[in-house]
PDB file of C-alpha atoms in Angstrom:
ATOM      1  CA  MET A 248       0.905   6.399 -11.021  1.00 75.00           C
ATOM      2  CA  SER A 249       3.004   3.308 -10.415  1.00 91.00           C
ATOM      3  CA  TYR A 250       5.334   2.145  -7.688  1.00 93.00           C
ATOM      4  CA  SER A 251       8.298  -0.117  -7.103  1.00 95.00           C
ATOM      5  CA  ILE A 252       9.358  -1.785  -3.878  1.00 96.00           C
ATOM      6  CA  VAL A 253      12.679  -0.500  -2.566  1.00 97.00           C
ATOM      7  CA  THR A 254      12.779  -2.545   0.647  1.00 97.00           C
ATOM      8  CA  PRO A 255      10.276  -5.403   1.013  1.00 96.00           C
ATOM      9  CA  ALA A 256       8.758  -6.400   4.329  1.00 96.00           C
ATOM     10  CA  THR A 257      10.901  -8.741   6.408  1.00 95.00           C
ATOM     11  CA  LEU A 258       8.055  -9.813   8.710  1.00 95.00           C
ATOM     12  CA  LYS A 259       4.846 -11.738   8.000  1.00 96.00           C
ATOM     13  CA  ALA A 260       1.385 -11.065   9.381  1.00 97.00           C
ATOM     14  CA  LEU A 261       0.838 -14.756  10.140  1.00 97.00           C
ATOM     15  CA  THR A 262       3.143 -17.523  11.337  1.00 96.00           C
ATOM     16  CA  VAL A 263       3.056 -21.084  10.081  1.00 97.00           C
ATOM     17  CA  GLN A 264       2.036 -22.171  13.586  1.00 96.00           C
ATOM     18  CA  GLU A 265      -0.948 -19.793  13.593  1.00 97.00           C
ATOM     19  CA  VAL A 266      -2.057 -21.232  10.255  1.00 97.00           C
ATOM     20  CA  LYS A 267      -1.583 -24.800  11.506  1.00 97.00           C
ATOM     21  CA  ASP A 268      -3.671 -24.030  14.582  1.00 96.00           C
ATOM     22  CA  TYR A 269      -6.437 -22.591  12.398  1.00 96.00           C
ATOM     23  CA  LEU A 270      -6.392 -25.532   9.986  1.00 95.00           C
ATOM     24  CA  ARG A 271      -5.994 -28.074  12.819  1.00 95.00           C
ATOM     25  CA  VAL A 272      -2.835 -29.463  11.248  1.00 93.00           C
ATOM     26  CA  ASP A 273      -0.569 -31.302  13.695  1.00 91.00           C
ATOM     27  CA  SER A 274       2.333 -32.499  11.544  1.00 91.00           C
ATOM     28  CA  SER A 275       5.123 -30.476   9.952  1.00 92.00           C
ATOM     29  CA  ASP A 276       4.837 -32.285   6.612  1.00 92.00           C
ATOM     30  CA  GLU A 277       3.162 -29.333   4.880  1.00 92.00           C
ATOM     31  CA  ASP A 278       4.998 -26.432   6.519  1.00 94.00           C
ATOM     32  CA  THR A 279       6.528 -25.407   3.192  1.00 96.00           C
ATOM     33  CA  LEU A 280       3.115 -25.359   1.524  1.00 95.00           C
ATOM     34  CA  LEU A 281       1.655 -23.366   4.403  1.00 96.00           C
ATOM     35  CA  GLY A 282       4.447 -20.813   4.010  1.00 96.00           C
ATOM     36  CA  VAL A 283       3.544 -20.452   0.327  1.00 96.00           C
ATOM     37  CA  LEU A 284      -0.129 -20.042   1.251  1.00 96.00           C
ATOM     38  CA  ILE A 285       0.775 -17.316   3.767  1.00 97.00           C
ATOM     39  CA  ASP A 286       2.690 -15.457   1.041  1.00 96.00           C
ATOM     40  CA  ALA A 287      -0.173 -15.892  -1.447  1.00 94.00           C
ATOM     41  CA  SER A 288      -2.828 -14.729   1.025  1.00 95.00           C
ATOM     42  CA  THR A 289      -0.644 -11.729   1.914  1.00 96.00           C
ATOM     43  CA  GLN A 290      -0.411 -10.696  -1.736  1.00 95.00           C
ATOM     44  CA  ILE A 291      -4.148 -11.184  -2.243  1.00 93.00           C
ATOM     45  CA  ALA A 292      -4.987  -9.119   0.846  1.00 95.00           C
ATOM     46  CA  GLU A 293      -2.495  -6.360   0.017  1.00 94.00           C
ATOM     47  CA  HIS A 294      -3.769  -6.059  -3.554  1.00 92.00           C
ATOM     48  CA  TYR A 295      -7.409  -5.959  -2.438  1.00 92.00           C
ATOM     49  CA  LEU A 296      -6.745  -3.509   0.394  1.00 93.00           C
ATOM     50  CA  GLY A 297      -4.382  -1.144  -1.423  1.00 89.00           C
ATOM     51  CA  ARG A 298      -1.973  -1.306   1.504  1.00 91.00           C
ATOM     52  CA  PHE A 299       1.124  -3.160   2.589  1.00 95.00           C
ATOM     53  CA  LEU A 300       0.639  -5.181   5.743  1.00 96.00           C
ATOM     54  CA  LEU A 301       4.112  -4.736   7.213  1.00 97.00           C
ATOM     55  CA  THR A 302       6.877  -2.160   6.903  1.00 97.00           C
ATOM     56  CA  THR A 303       7.759  -1.704   3.229  1.00 97.00           C
ATOM     57  CA  VAL A 304       9.652   1.115   1.540  1.00 98.00           C
ATOM     58  CA  ILE A 305       8.436   2.073  -1.925  1.00 97.00           C
ATOM     59  CA  ASP A 306       9.122   4.603  -4.654  1.00 97.00           C
ATOM     60  CA  GLU A 307       5.909   5.952  -6.156  1.00 97.00           C
ATOM     61  CA  PHE A 308       6.078   7.514  -9.615  1.00 96.00           C
ATOM     62  CA  TYR A 309       3.934  10.193 -11.251  1.00 94.00           C
ATOM     63  CA  ASP A 310       4.344  11.770 -14.670  1.00 94.00           C
ATOM     64  CA  PHE A 311       3.826  15.258 -13.210  1.00 92.00           C
ATOM     65  CA  PHE A 312       2.744  17.059 -10.062  1.00 90.00           C
ATOM     66  CA  PRO A 313      -1.070  17.341  -9.720  1.00 84.00           C
ATOM     67  CA  VAL A 314      -1.208  21.067 -10.616  1.00 70.00           C
ATOM     68  CA  TYR A 315       1.598  23.499 -11.326  1.00 53.00           C
ATOM     69  CA  LYS A 316       1.095  27.024 -10.008  1.00 52.00           C
ATOM     70  CA  THR A 317       3.310  29.654  -8.442  1.00 50.00           C
ATOM     71  CA  GLY A 318       0.859  30.987  -5.878  1.00 53.00           C
ATOM     72  CA  VAL A 319      -1.839  29.686  -3.605  1.00 54.00           C
ATOM     73  CA  ASP A 320      -5.346  29.866  -5.039  1.00 54.00           C
ATOM     74  CA  PRO A 321      -7.955  29.189  -2.309  1.00 52.00           C
ATOM     75  CA  PHE A 322     -10.361  27.802  -4.910  1.00 51.00           C
ATOM     76  CA  GLN A 323      -7.824  25.456  -6.497  1.00 51.00           C
ATOM     77  CA  GLY A 324      -5.632  24.545  -3.493  1.00 48.00           C
ATOM     78  CA  ASP A 325      -6.913  21.025  -3.025  1.00 56.00           C
ATOM     79  CA  LYS A 326      -5.857  20.123  -6.572  1.00 68.00           C
ATOM     80  CA  ASN A 327      -2.225  20.360  -5.484  1.00 86.00           C
ATOM     81  CA  ILE A 328      -2.608  17.392  -3.155  1.00 90.00           C
ATOM     82  CA  ILE A 329      -0.809  14.149  -3.950  1.00 92.00           C
ATOM     83  CA  TYR A 330      -2.706  11.113  -2.670  1.00 91.00           C
ATOM     84  CA  LEU A 331      -0.334   8.247  -1.924  1.00 93.00           C
ATOM     85  CA  SER A 332      -1.503   4.917  -3.244  1.00 91.00           C
ATOM     86  CA  ARG A 333      -0.499   2.618  -0.384  1.00 92.00           C
ATOM     87  CA  GLY A 334      -1.010   2.735   3.355  1.00 87.00           C
ATOM     88  CA  PRO A 335      -0.767   2.994   6.205  1.00 92.00           C
ATOM     89  CA  VAL A 336       1.966   5.583   5.628  1.00 95.00           C
ATOM     90  CA  GLN A 337       4.623   5.684   8.351  1.00 96.00           C
ATOM     91  CA  SER A 338       6.839   8.419   6.884  1.00 97.00           C
ATOM     92  CA  VAL A 339       7.758  10.236   3.675  1.00 97.00           C
ATOM     93  CA  ALA A 340      11.504  10.140   2.999  1.00 97.00           C
ATOM     94  CA  SER A 341      11.692  12.344  -0.092  1.00 97.00           C
ATOM     95  CA  VAL A 342       9.839  14.053  -2.908  1.00 97.00           C
ATOM     96  CA  LYS A 343      11.975  14.293  -6.046  1.00 97.00           C
ATOM     97  CA  TYR A 344      11.274  15.472  -9.570  1.00 96.00           C
ATOM     98  CA  VAL A 345      12.972  15.850 -12.930  1.00 96.00           C
ATOM     99  CA  ASP A 346      13.140  19.546 -13.793  1.00 94.00           C
ATOM    100  CA  GLY A 347      12.789  21.100 -17.238  1.00 92.00           C
ATOM    101  CA  SER A 348      16.493  20.554 -17.926  1.00 93.00           C
ATOM    102  CA  GLY A 349      16.266  16.847 -17.139  1.00 94.00           C
ATOM    103  CA  VAL A 350      18.056  17.144 -13.786  1.00 95.00           C
ATOM    104  CA  GLU A 351      16.658  15.344 -10.729  1.00 95.00           C
ATOM    105  CA  GLN A 352      15.837  17.745  -7.900  1.00 96.00           C
ATOM    106  CA  THR A 353      14.714  17.119  -4.312  1.00 97.00           C
ATOM    107  CA  VAL A 354      11.906  19.212  -2.849  1.00 96.00           C
ATOM    108  CA  THR A 355      12.913  20.628   0.532  1.00 95.00           C
ATOM    109  CA  ALA A 356      10.879  18.882   3.236  1.00 94.00           C
ATOM    110  CA  SER A 357       9.908  22.231   4.763  1.00 94.00           C
ATOM    111  CA  ASP A 358       8.200  23.177   1.461  1.00 94.00           C
ATOM    112  CA  TYR A 359       5.451  20.566   1.799  1.00 94.00           C
ATOM    113  CA  ASN A 360       3.182  19.087   4.453  1.00 94.00           C
ATOM    114  CA  THR A 361       2.393  15.431   4.940  1.00 95.00           C
ATOM    115  CA  ASP A 362      -0.803  13.958   6.321  1.00 94.00           C
ATOM    116  CA  LEU A 363       0.055  10.528   7.714  1.00 93.00           C
ATOM    117  CA  VAL A 364      -3.234  10.175   9.600  1.00 92.00           C
ATOM    118  CA  SER A 365      -5.645  10.126   6.656  1.00 89.00           C
ATOM    119  CA  GLU A 366      -5.963   7.151   4.362  1.00 87.00           C
ATOM    120  CA  PRO A 367      -4.850   7.567   1.707  1.00 87.00           C
ATOM    121  CA  GLY A 368      -1.888   9.559   3.011  1.00 91.00           C
ATOM    122  CA  ARG A 369      -1.484  13.009   1.481  1.00 93.00           C
ATOM    123  CA  ILE A 370       1.273  15.433   0.545  1.00 95.00           C
ATOM    124  CA  MET A 371       0.541  19.113  -0.142  1.00 93.00           C
ATOM    125  CA  PRO A 372       2.987  21.889  -1.038  1.00 93.00           C
ATOM    126  CA  ASP A 373       3.081  25.202   0.795  1.00 89.00           C
ATOM    127  CA  GLN A 374       3.363  27.319  -2.362  1.00 86.00           C
ATOM    128  CA  GLY A 375       2.622  24.991  -5.257  1.00 86.00           C
ATOM    129  CA  TRP A 376       4.803  22.368  -6.936  1.00 90.00           C
ATOM    130  CA  GLN A 377       7.645  23.044  -9.333  1.00 89.00           C
ATOM    131  CA  ALA A 378       7.396  22.488 -13.083  1.00 89.00           C
ATOM    132  CA  THR A 379       8.657  19.117 -14.312  1.00 92.00           C
ATOM    133  CA  LYS A 380      10.137  17.853 -17.545  1.00 93.00           C
ATOM    134  CA  ASP A 381       7.508  16.460 -19.900  1.00 92.00           C
ATOM    135  CA  THR A 382       8.475  12.824 -19.419  1.00 92.00           C
ATOM    136  CA  VAL A 383       7.186   9.691 -17.768  1.00 94.00           C
ATOM    137  CA  ASN A 384       7.861   9.167 -14.060  1.00 95.00           C
ATOM    138  CA  ALA A 385       9.038  12.755 -13.583  1.00 96.00           C
ATOM    139  CA  VAL A 386       7.996  12.750  -9.909  1.00 96.00           C
ATOM    140  CA  ILE A 387       9.348  10.170  -7.442  1.00 97.00           C
ATOM    141  CA  ILE A 388       8.107   9.931  -3.879  1.00 97.00           C
ATOM    142  CA  ARG A 389       9.847   7.549  -1.495  1.00 98.00           C
ATOM    143  CA  TYR A 390       7.889   6.570   1.576  1.00 97.00           C
ATOM    144  CA  THR A 391       7.546   3.849   4.170  1.00 97.00           C
ATOM    145  CA  CYS A 392       4.206   2.168   4.665  1.00 96.00           C
ATOM    146  CA  GLY A 393       2.701  -0.816   6.455  1.00 95.00           C
ATOM    147  CA  TYR A 394       2.176  -1.730  10.087  1.00 96.00           C
ATOM    148  CA  THR A 395       5.382  -1.818  12.129  1.00 96.00           C
ATOM    149  CA  GLN A 396       4.871  -5.311  13.586  1.00 96.00           C
ATOM    150  CA  ALA A 397       2.648  -8.330  13.040  1.00 96.00           C
ATOM    151  CA  SER A 398       0.707  -7.663  16.238  1.00 96.00           C
ATOM    152  CA  ASP A 399      -0.386  -4.287  14.769  1.00 96.00           C
ATOM    153  CA  VAL A 400      -2.114  -5.905  11.778  1.00 97.00           C
ATOM    154  CA  PRO A 401      -5.858  -5.756  12.548  1.00 96.00           C
ATOM    155  CA  ALA A 402      -7.476  -9.034  13.571  1.00 96.00           C
ATOM    156  CA  ASN A 403     -10.038  -8.714  10.754  1.00 96.00           C
ATOM    157  CA  ILE A 404      -7.262  -8.742   8.145  1.00 96.00           C
ATOM    158  CA  LYS A 405      -5.578 -11.748   9.745  1.00 97.00           C
ATOM    159  CA  MET A 406      -8.886 -13.608   9.922  1.00 96.00           C
ATOM    160  CA  ALA A 407      -9.591 -12.840   6.260  1.00 95.00           C
ATOM    161  CA  MET A 408      -6.164 -14.204   5.361  1.00 96.00           C
ATOM    162  CA  LEU A 409      -6.850 -17.378   7.345  1.00 96.00           C
ATOM    163  CA  LEU A 410     -10.140 -17.839   5.476  1.00 93.00           C
ATOM    164  CA  ILE A 411      -8.321 -17.408   2.154  1.00 92.00           C
ATOM    165  CA  ILE A 412      -5.650 -19.878   3.243  1.00 94.00           C
ATOM    166  CA  GLY A 413      -8.318 -22.342   4.380  1.00 92.00           C
ATOM    167  CA  GLU A 414     -10.029 -22.112   1.000  1.00 88.00           C
ATOM    168  CA  MET A 415      -6.785 -22.673  -0.906  1.00 89.00           C
ATOM    169  CA  TYR A 416      -5.651 -25.463   1.427  1.00 90.00           C
ATOM    170  CA  GLU A 417      -8.909 -27.421   1.291  1.00 86.00           C
ATOM    171  CA  LYS A 418      -9.762 -27.080  -2.404  1.00 79.00           C
ATOM    172  CA  ARG A 419      -6.303 -27.078  -4.016  1.00 71.00           C
ATOM    173  CA  VAL A 420      -7.897 -26.370  -7.384  1.00 69.00           C
ATOM    174  CA  ASP A 421      -8.797 -23.150  -9.162  1.00 67.00           C
ATOM    175  CA  SER A 422     -12.508 -23.276  -8.438  1.00 58.00           C
ATOM    176  CA  VAL A 423     -12.920 -19.920  -6.673  1.00 52.00           C
ATOM    177  CA  HIS A 424     -12.642 -16.839  -8.851  1.00 61.00           C
ATOM    178  CA  ARG A 425     -13.064 -14.269  -6.106  1.00 67.00           C
ATOM    179  CA  LEU A 426     -12.396 -13.844  -2.431  1.00 72.00           C
ATOM    180  CA  PRO A 427     -14.506 -15.833  -0.009  1.00 72.00           C
ATOM    181  CA  THR A 428     -17.462 -13.599   0.923  1.00 81.00           C
ATOM    182  CA  ALA A 429     -16.564 -13.527   4.609  1.00 85.00           C
ATOM    183  CA  SER A 430     -13.044 -12.364   3.699  1.00 87.00           C
ATOM    184  CA  GLU A 431     -14.432  -9.439   1.716  1.00 87.00           C
ATOM    185  CA  TYR A 432     -16.605  -8.358   4.645  1.00 86.00           C
ATOM    186  CA  LEU A 433     -13.614  -8.540   6.968  1.00 91.00           C
ATOM    187  CA  LEU A 434     -11.302  -6.646   4.604  1.00 91.00           C
ATOM    188  CA  ASN A 435     -13.655  -3.941   3.300  1.00 88.00           C
ATOM    189  CA  PRO A 436     -13.337  -1.545   6.278  1.00 86.00           C
ATOM    190  CA  PHE A 437      -9.567  -1.430   5.725  1.00 89.00           C
ATOM    191  CA  ARG A 438      -9.472  -0.762   1.974  1.00 87.00           C
ATOM    192  CA  VAL A 439      -7.593   2.339   0.878  1.00 79.00           C
ATOM    193  CA  PHE A 440      -9.296   4.341  -1.868  1.00 73.00           C
ATOM    194  CA  ARG A 441      -7.667   7.200  -3.743  1.00 60.00           C
ATOM    195  CA  PHE A 442      -9.686  10.243  -4.796  1.00 53.00           C
ATOM    196  CA  ASP A 443      -7.724  12.071  -7.480  1.00 48.00           C
TER     197      ASP A 443
END
């Protein structure tokens, strides 16, 4: 499984002013640096959490559907589930695949169910997935994930980002090889784990 960003987030979880207030910085001399630190802390948090913080559209690629079968087997049904790698999932736009002839097909939305409540988000077919061509990235799922606005990003995540920014701002050298411990504690409840 891999993914590519189709539409990156246009909003940020933290503003420069929020960071300045946290760091007790009064001047605007380092606003550019603080913007870079916000971007860096966002990437660190998103990588650790397995989620995008604000609305992002991605294409997720799989080499094949989880299990190919023509009927529903009550003992094997859960193996048909696709677990999406990023969250929180807002919506699934399309499920496409390359068929045996090498032609891209789109699965009709009424032929699968989406679970946007669970994390990770899930997609499950009604009657099994179609067969795909034996090639890399034969299945492409486009979906939108992330919180819709900065105020929706949990306070724990924002606080963890501020701690990371504080560490990078104060030390300005590569002396820390992991997240600050307090940041990990704040972020851990929001990590997305995949079980496939």
